[in-house]
Coordinates of C-alpha atoms in Angstrom, one line a residue:
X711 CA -43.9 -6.0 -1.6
X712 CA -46.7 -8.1 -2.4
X713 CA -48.7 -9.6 -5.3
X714 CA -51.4 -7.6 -3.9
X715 CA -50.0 -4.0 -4.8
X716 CA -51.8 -1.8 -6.5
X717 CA -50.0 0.5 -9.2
X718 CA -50.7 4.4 -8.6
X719 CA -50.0 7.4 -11.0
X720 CA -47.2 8.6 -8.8
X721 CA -44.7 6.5 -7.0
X722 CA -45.0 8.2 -3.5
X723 CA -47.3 9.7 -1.7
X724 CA -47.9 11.5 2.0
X725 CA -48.9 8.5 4.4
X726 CA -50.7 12.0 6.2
X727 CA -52.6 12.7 3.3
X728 CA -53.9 9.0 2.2
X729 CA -57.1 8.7 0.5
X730 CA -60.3 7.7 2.0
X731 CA -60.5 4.3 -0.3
X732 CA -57.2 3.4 1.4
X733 CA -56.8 3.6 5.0
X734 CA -53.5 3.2 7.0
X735 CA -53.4 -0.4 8.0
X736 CA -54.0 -0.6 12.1
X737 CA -53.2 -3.3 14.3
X738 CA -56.9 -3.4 15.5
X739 CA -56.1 -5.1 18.9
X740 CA -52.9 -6.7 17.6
X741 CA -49.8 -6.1 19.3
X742 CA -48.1 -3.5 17.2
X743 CA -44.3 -3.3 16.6
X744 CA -42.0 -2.5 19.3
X745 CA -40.5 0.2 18.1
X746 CA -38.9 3.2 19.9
X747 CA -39.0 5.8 17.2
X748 CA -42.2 8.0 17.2
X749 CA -45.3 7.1 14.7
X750 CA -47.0 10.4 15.2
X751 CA -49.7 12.2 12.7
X752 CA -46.6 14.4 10.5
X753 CA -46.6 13.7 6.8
X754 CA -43.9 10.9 6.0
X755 CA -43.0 9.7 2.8
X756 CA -43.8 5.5 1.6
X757 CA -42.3 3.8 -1.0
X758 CA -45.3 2.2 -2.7
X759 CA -44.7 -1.9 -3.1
X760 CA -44.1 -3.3 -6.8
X761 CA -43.4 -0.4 -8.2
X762 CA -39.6 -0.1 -9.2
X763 CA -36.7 2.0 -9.6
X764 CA -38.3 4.2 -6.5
X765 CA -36.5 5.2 -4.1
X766 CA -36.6 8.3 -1.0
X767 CA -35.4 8.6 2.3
X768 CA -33.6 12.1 4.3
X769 CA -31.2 9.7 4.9
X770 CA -29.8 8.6 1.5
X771 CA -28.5 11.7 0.7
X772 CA -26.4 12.1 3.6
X773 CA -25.3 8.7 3.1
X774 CA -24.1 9.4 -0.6
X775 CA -22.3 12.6 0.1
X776 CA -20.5 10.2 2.9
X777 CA -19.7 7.5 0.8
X778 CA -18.4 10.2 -1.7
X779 CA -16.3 11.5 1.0
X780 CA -14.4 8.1 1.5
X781 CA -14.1 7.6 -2.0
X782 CA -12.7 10.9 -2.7
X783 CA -10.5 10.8 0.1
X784 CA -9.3 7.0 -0.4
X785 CA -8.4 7.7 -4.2
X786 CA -6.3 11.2 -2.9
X787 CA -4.1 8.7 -0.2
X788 CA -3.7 6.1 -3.0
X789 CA -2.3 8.5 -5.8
X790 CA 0.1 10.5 -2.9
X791 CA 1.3 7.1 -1.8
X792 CA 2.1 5.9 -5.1
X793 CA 3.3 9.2 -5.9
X794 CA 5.4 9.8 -3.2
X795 CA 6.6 5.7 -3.3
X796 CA 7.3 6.7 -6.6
X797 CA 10.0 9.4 -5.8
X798 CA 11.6 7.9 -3.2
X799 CA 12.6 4.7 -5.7
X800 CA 13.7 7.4 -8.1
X801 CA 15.8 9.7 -6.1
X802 CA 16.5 8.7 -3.0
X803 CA 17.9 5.4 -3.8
X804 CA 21.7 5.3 -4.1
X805 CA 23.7 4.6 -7.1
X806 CA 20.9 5.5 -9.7
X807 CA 20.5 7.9 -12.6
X808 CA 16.9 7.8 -13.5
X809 CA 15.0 10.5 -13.7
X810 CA 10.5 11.5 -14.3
X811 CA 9.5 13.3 -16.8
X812 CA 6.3 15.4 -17.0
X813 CA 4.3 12.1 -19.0
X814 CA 4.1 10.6 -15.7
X815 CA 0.5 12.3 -14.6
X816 CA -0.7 9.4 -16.4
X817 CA 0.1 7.5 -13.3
X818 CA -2.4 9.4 -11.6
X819 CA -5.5 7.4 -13.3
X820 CA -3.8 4.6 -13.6
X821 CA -3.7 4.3 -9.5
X822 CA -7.2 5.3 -9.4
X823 CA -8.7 2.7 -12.5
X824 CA -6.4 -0.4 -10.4
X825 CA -7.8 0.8 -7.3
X826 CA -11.4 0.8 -8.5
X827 CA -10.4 -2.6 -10.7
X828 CA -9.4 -4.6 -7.7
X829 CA -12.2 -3.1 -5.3
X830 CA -10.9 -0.8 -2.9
X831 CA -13.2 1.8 -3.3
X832 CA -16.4 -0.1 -3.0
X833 CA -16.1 -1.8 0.6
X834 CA -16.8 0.6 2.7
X835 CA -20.5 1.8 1.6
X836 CA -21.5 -1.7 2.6
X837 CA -19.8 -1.6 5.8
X838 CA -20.1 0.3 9.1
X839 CA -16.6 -0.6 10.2
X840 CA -14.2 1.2 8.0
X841 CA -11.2 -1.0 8.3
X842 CA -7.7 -0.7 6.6
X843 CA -6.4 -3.6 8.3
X844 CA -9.0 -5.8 6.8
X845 CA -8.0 -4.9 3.2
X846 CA -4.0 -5.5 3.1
X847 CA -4.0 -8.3 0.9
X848 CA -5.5 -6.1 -1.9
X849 CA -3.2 -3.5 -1.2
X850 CA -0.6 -5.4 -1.9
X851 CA -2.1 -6.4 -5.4
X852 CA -2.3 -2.4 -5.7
X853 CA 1.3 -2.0 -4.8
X854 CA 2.6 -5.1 -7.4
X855 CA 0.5 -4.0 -10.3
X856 CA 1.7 -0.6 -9.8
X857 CA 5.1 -1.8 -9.7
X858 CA 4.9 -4.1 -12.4
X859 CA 2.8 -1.1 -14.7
X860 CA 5.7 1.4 -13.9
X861 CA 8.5 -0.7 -15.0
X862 CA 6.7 -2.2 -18.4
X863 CA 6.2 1.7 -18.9
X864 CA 9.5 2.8 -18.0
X865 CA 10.6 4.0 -21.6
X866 CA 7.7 6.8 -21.6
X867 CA 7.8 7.6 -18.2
X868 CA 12.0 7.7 -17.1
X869 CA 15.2 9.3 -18.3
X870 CA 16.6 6.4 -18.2
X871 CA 15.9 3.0 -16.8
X872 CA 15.0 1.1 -13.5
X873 CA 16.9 -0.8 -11.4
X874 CA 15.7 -4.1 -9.8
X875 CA 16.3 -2.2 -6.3
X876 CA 14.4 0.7 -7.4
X877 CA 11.4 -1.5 -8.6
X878 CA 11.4 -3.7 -5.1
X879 CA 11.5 -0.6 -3.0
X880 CA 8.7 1.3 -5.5
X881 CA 6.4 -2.0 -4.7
X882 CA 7.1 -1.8 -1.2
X883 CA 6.9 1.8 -0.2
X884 CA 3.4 2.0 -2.4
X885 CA 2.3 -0.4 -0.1
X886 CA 3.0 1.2 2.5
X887 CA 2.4 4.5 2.1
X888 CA -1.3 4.1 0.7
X889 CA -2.2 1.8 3.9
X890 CA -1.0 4.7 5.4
X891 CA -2.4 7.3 4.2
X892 CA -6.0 5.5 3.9
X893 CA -5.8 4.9 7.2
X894 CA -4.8 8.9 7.8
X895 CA -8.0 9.6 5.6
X896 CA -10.6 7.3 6.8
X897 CA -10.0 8.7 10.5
X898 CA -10.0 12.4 8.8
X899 CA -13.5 11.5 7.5
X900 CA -14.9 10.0 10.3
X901 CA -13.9 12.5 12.6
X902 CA -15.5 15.4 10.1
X903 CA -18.2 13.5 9.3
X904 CA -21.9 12.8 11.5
X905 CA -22.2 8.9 12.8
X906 CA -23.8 6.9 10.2
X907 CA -27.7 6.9 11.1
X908 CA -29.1 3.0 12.2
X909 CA -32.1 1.6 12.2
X910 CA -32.7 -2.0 14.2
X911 CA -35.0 -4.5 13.2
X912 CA -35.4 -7.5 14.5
X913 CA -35.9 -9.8 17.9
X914 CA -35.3 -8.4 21.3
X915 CA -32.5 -10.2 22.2
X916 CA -30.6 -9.6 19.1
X917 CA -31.5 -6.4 18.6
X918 CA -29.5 -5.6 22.2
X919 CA -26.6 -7.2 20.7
X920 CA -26.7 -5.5 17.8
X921 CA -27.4 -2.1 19.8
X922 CA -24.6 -3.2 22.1
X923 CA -21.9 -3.7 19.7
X924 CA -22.6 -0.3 18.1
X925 CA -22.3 1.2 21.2
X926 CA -19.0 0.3 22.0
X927 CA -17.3 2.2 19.5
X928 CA -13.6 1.1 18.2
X929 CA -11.3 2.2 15.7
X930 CA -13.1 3.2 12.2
X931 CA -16.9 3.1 13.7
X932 CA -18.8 6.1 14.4
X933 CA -22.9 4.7 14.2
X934 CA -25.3 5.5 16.4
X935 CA -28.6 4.0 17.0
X936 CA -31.6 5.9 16.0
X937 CA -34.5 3.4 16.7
X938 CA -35.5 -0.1 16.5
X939 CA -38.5 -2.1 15.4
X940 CA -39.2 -5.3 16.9
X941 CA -39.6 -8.9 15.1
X942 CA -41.3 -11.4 16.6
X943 CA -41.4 -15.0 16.0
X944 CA -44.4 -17.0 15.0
X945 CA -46.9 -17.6 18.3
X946 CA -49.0 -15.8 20.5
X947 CA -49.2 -12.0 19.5
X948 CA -46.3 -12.2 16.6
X949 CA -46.6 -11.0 13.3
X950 CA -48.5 -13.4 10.7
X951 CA -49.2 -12.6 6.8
X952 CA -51.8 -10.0 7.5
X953 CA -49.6 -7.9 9.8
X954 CA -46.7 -7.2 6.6
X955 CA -48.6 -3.6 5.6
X956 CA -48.2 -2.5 9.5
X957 CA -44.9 -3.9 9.4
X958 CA -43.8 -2.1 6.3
X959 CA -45.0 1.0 7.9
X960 CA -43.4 0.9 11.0
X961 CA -40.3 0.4 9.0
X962 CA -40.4 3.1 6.4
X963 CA -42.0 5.6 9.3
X964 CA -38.8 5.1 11.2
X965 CA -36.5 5.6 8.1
X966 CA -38.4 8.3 7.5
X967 CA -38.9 10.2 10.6
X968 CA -35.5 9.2 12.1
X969 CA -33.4 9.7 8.7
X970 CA -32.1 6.3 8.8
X971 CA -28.7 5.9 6.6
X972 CA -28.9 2.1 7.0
X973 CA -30.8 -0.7 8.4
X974 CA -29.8 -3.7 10.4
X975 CA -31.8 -6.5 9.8
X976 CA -31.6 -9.7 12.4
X977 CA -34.1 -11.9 11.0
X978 CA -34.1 -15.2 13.5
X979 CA -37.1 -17.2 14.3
X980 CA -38.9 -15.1 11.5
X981 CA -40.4 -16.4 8.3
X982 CA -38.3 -16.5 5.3
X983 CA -40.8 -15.1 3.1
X984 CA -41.8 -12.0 5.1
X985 CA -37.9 -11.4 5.4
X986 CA -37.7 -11.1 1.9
X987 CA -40.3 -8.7 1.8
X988 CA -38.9 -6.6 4.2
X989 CA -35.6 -6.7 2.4
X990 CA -37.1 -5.4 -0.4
X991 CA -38.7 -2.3 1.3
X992 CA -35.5 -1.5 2.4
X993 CA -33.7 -1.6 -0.6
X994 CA -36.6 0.3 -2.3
X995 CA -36.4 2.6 -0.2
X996 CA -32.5 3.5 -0.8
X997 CA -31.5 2.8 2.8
X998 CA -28.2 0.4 3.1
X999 CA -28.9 -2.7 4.3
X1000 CA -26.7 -4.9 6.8
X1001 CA -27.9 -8.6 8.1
X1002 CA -27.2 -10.1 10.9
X1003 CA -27.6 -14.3 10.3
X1004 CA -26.9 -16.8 12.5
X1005 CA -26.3 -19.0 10.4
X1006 CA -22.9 -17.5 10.8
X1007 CA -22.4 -18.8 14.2
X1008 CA -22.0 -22.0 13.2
X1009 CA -20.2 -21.7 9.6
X1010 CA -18.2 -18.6 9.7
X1011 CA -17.5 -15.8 7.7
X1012 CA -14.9 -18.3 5.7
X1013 CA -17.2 -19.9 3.4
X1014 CA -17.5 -19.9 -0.2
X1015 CA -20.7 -19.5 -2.7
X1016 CA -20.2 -22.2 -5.1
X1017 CA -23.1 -21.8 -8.8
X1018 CA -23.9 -25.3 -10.0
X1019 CA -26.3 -24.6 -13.0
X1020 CA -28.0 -21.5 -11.8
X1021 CA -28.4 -23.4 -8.2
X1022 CA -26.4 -21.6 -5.4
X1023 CA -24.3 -23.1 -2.7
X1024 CA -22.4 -22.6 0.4
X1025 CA -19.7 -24.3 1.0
X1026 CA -18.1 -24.9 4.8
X1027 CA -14.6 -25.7 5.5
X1028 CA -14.3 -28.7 8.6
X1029 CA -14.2 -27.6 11.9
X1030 CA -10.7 -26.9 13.6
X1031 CA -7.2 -26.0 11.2
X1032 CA -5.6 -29.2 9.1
X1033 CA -2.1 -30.8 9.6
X1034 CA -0.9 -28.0 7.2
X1035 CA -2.6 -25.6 8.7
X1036 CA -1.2 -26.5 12.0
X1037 CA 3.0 -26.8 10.8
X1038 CA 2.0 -23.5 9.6
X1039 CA 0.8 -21.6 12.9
X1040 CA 3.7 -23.2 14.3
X1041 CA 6.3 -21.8 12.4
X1042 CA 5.0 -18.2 12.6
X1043 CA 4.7 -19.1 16.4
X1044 CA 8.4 -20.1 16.5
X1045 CA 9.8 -17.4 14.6
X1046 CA 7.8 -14.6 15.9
X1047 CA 8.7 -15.6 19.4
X1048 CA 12.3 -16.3 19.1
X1049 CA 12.7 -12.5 17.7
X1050 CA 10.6 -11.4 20.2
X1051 CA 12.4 -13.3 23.4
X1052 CA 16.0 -12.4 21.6
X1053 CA 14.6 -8.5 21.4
X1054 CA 13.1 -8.4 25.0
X1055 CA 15.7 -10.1 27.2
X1056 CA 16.7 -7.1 28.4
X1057 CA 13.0 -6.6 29.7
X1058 CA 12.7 -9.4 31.5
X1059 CA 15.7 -8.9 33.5
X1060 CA 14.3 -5.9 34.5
X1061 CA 10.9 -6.8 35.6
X1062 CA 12.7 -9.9 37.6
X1063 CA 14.9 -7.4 39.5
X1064 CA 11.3 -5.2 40.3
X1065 CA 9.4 -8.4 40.9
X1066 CA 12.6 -9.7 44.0
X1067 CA 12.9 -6.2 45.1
X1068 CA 8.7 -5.4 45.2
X1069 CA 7.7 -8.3 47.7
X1070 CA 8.8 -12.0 48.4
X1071 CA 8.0 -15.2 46.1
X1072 CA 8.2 -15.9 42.9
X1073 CA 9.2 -14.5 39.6
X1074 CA 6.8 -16.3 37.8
X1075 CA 3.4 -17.4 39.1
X1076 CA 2.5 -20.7 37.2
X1077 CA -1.1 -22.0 37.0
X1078 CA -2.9 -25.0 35.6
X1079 CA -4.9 -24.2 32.0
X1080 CA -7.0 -26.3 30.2
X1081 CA -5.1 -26.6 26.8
X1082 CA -6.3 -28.0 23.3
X1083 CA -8.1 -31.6 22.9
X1084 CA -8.7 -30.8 27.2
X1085 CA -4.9 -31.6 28.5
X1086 CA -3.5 -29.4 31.6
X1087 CA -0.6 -27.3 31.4
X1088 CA 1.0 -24.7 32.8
X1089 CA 1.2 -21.2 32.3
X1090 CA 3.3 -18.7 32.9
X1091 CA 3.0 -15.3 34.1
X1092 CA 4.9 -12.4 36.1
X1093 CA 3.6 -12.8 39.4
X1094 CA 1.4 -9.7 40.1
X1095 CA -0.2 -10.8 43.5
X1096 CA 0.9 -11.7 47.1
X1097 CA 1.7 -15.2 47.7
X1098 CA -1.7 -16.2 49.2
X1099 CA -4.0 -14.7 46.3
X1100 CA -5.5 -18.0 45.6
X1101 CA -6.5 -18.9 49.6
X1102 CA -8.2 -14.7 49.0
X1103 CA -9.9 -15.4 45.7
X1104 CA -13.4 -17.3 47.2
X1105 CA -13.2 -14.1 50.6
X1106 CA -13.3 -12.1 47.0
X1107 CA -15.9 -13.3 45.3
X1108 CA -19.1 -11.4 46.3
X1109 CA -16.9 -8.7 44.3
X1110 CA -16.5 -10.1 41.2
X1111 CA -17.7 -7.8 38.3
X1112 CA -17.0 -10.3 35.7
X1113 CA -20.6 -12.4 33.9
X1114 CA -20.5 -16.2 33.5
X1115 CA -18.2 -17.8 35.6
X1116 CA -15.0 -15.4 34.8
X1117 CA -13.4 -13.6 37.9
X1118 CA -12.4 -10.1 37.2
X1119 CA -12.1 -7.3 40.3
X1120 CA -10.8 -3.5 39.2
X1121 CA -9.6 -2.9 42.2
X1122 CA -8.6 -6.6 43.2
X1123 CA -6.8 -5.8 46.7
X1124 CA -4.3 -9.2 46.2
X1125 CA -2.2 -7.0 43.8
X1126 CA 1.1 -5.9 44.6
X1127 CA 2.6 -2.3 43.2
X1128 CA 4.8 -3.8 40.3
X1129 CA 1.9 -6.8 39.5
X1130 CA -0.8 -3.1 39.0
X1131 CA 2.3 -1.7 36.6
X1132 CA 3.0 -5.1 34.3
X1133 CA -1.2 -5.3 34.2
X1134 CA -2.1 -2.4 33.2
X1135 CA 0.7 -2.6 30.8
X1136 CA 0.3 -6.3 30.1
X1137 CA 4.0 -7.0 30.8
X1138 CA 2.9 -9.6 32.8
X1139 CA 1.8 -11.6 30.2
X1140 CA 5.0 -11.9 28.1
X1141 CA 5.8 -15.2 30.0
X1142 CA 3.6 -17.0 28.3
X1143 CA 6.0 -17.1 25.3
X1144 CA 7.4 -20.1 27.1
X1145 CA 4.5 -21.5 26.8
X1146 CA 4.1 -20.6 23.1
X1147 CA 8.1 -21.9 22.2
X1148 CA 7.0 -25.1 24.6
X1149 CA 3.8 -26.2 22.6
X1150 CA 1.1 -25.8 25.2
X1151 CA -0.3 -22.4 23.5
X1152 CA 0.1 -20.3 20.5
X1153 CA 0.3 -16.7 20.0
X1154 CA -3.4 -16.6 18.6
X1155 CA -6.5 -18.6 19.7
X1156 CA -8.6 -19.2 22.4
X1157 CA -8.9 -17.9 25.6
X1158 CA -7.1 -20.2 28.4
X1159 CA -9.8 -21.2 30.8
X1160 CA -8.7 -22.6 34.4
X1161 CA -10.3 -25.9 35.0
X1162 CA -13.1 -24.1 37.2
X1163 CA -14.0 -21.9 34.1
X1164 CA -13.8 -25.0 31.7
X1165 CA -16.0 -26.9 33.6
X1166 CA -18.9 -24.6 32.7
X1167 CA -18.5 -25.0 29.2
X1168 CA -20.6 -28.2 27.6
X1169 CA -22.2 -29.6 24.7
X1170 CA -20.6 -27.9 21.0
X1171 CA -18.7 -25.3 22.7
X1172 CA -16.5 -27.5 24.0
X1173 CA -15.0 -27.4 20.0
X1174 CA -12.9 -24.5 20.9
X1175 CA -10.5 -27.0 22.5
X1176 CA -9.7 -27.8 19.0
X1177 CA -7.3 -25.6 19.0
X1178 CA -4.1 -24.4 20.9
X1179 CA -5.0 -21.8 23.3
X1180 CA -3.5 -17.9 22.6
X1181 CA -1.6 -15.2 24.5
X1182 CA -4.1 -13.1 22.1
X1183 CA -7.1 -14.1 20.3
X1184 CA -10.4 -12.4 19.2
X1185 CA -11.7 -12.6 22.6
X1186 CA -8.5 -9.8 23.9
X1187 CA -9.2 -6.9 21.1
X1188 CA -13.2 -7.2 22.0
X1189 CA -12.5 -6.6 25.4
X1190 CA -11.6 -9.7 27.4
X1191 CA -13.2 -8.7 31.0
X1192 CA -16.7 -7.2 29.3
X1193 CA -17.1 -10.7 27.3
X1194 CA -19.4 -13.0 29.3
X1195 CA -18.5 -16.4 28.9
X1196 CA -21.2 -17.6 26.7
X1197 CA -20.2 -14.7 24.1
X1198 CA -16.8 -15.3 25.1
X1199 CA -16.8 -19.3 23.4
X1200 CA -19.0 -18.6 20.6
X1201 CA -16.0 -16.0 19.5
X1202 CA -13.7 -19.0 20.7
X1203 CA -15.4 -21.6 18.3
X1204 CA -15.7 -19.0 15.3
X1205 CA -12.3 -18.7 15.4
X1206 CA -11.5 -22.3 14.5
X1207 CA -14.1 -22.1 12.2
X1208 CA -12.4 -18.8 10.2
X1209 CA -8.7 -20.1 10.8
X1210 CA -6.2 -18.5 8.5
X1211 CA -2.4 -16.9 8.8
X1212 CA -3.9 -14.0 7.9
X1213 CA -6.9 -13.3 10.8
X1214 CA -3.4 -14.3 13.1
X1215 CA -1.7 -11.3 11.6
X1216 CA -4.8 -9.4 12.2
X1217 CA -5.5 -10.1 15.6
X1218 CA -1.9 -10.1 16.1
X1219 CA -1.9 -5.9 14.9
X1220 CA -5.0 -5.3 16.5
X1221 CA -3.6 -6.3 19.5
X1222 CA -1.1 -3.4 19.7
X1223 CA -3.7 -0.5 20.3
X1224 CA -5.5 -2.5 22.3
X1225 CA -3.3 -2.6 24.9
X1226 CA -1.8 0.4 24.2
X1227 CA -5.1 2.0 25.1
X1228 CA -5.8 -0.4 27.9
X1229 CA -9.0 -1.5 26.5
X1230 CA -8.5 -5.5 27.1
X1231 CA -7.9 -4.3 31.0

């Protein structure tokens, strides 16, 4: 990677068979790099620095058949649901004479090239969450140009002509057919497919978050961790200039040896320049690449790259959602839970009668909640305990199995037999769309905290008060009782920092399976 490289007749060599004029680097009574995958004496393969266009790891092939797997299989769902969107708007609509001809296998390219055009076969190489969810938007664009190509096209490809009822349902059933069916194929792939092969580089502590999260598989993630190779920050026993040859090592042993399909990379505390050149090895070497900054703690995932004369910029949105912004969430909140009260009356006449009929108090068990810019409120639930569950909670508390100041007991003996049926079901929650048509919380956002829990939080954290608490938020589909606290507000404050209707509608669907499967519980 450096300056120092010395060009060689062939661009890769045996590390096992090096020449005598140049020895392996050693750490001679350095600390070497913590890594976990072995560094024995068998020949592996390095990609020698400065030289380009090289590039050679077991892993990378395995990786490209994947990747050729999801393409193949994402282009297949996107010309059946076109297709098949296609025939519906044709035939099955009432009233209409319109028939295909045999020109229309031009349509099959034509899904593919817009497909390709507006990106949707290029996301998931660089990503280890395969995600339909998280491209809707440009399916939609799919779905319109379709539509719109179709009916501009209509004299070739009919007998006849189109109706404007034909062309609305073509646009909308293409939409959503292909989200189907690329969801359908990504989950046929994944399960037919080996878990992509990782690699960890970087500082203890986030190299256990990073193992962590990978760990904890959800929907479209199937990774496992192969090895890891520690970075240290400058100080007493950490890498300095002199140690980048053993670093590079390490690293290209372990994609080697381990057959490492991509890298993470969580570079904190470690010096820009010997980042870069670690980037580089891995990119030589073939292996993807994913970072993990910090930066993105603070600005988001929301920011925009701005070019001023060659000279790069980010640019960061304020803190917290605008006056628009806010009329906005409101009027989703309003809507969405008028529909929802109107469509579950029924339910909660029901679960009153179990409530009366199960043991005496309550319907509704009501408890103070630290709301946005810090005011009190009060929020609603079913009530799922007996009456004196707050006088039990501190005879409890040498059996809490919650981190950080959260209380959370599986088997919490205060709950009666309907409260274990509307929690493990969440029906206990539905309440709190009082709460949501009142003001004091909104269907998305930040946890609730009672003033106990609040009180821990300090210092720029306490930003997450910004904005309305949620029945739902980002904290609920990662797992609400496995979240420590101090994870648990970071997710908080970078969800003010990412606001848009659209990450609402996300977390909104993503809430669904969640419960569904119980995994918030």
């Amino acid at each position: 990677m450096g300056g120092s490289a010395v060009a060689r007749p062939r661009a890769q060599r045996r590390l096992g068979q090096a020449r005598p004029d140049e020895p392996r680097p050693e750490s001679a009574g350095r600390p070497t790099s913590h890594t976990l995958v072995s560094r024995d004496a068998s020949p592996i393969w390095e990609v020698i620095p400065g030289v380009d266009g090289v590039s050679w790891s077991p892993g990378t092939e395995v990786s490209r058949r994947r990747d050729a797997n999801f393409r193949r299989a994402l282009a297949t769902a996107d010309v059946l649901g076109c297709l098949l969107a296609l025939c519906i708007a044709v035939y099955l609509v009432p009233g209409t004479n319109t028939r295909l001809r045999f020109a229309d296998v031009v349509l099959v390219p034509l899904v593919v090239v817009l497909s390709k055009a507006i990106g949707l076969y290029d996301r998931d190489q660089h990503r280890l969450r395969k995600s339909t969810l998280d491209e809707i938007p440009a399916l939609c664009n799919l779905a319109v140009f379709f539509a719109l190509g179709v009916w501009l096209a209509e004299a070739l490809l009919f007998r006849g002509w189109l109706d404007r009822p034909q062309v609305f349902i073509l646009a909308l059933d293409s939409f959503m057919l292909t989200a189907g069916f690329r969801a359908l194929a990504r989950a046929t792939v994944l399960r037919r497919t080996s878990p992509e092969r990782v690699l960890i580089v970087g500082s203890d502590g986030d190299c256990e978050r990073a193992k962590k999260a990978l760990t904890d598989h959800g929907a479209g993630l199937s990774a496992v961790v192969v090895g890891r190779v520690g970075l240290l920050p400058h100080g007493p026993g950490s890498y300095d200039r002199g140690d980048l040859p053993e670093l590079r090592h390490a690293i290209a042993d372990a994609i080697a040896t381990e057959s490492v399909e991509r890298v993470i990379l969580a570079p904190d505390g470690f010096d820009q320049e010997e980042v870069l050149e670690v980037i580089r090895l891995i990119k030589a070497l073939g292996v993807k690449l994913s970072v993990l900054p910090r930066l993105l703690e603070v600005v988001g995932s929301s920011s925009t790259f701005d070019e001023v004369q060659g000279l790069s910029l980010l640019g960061v949105r304020p803190y917290g959602l605008s006056k628009s912004s806010r009329q906005l969430k409101r009027a989703m909140d309003l809507i969405v839970c008028g529909a929802v009260i109107l469509a579950l009356s029924p339910l909660f006449l029901i679960i009153t009668v179990m409530i009366k009929l199960d043991s005496p108090g309550p319907v509704f068990f009501r408890q103070r909640r630290i709301g946005r810019k810090g005011q009190y409120f009060c929020m609603f639930k079913f009530r799922s305990m007996v009456l004196q569950a707050e006088q039990l909670k501190d005879q409890l508390r040498a059996h809490n199995e919650a981190e950080g100041g959260l209380f959370k007991i599986t088997d919490d003996p205060r709950i009666t037999r309907v409260g274990r049926f509307l929690r493990r079901t969440s029906l206990d929650e539905l309440p709190q769309l009082i709460n949501v048509v009142r003001g004091d919380m909104s269907l998305v956002g930040p946890r609730p905290l009672v003033p106990d829990e609040d009180a821990l939080i300090e210092g720029w954290q306490r930003r997450r008060l910004a904005v309305k608490p949620g029945m739902t938020g980002l904290w609920q589909i990662f797992g609400s009782s496995r979240i420590p606290m101090h994870d648990m507000v970071k997710i908080d404050y970078l969800y003010g920092a990412n606001w848009s209707l659209w990450l609402d509608l996300k977390i909104l669907l993503r809430t669904v399976p969640y419960v569904l499967s119980r995994r918030g519980m």
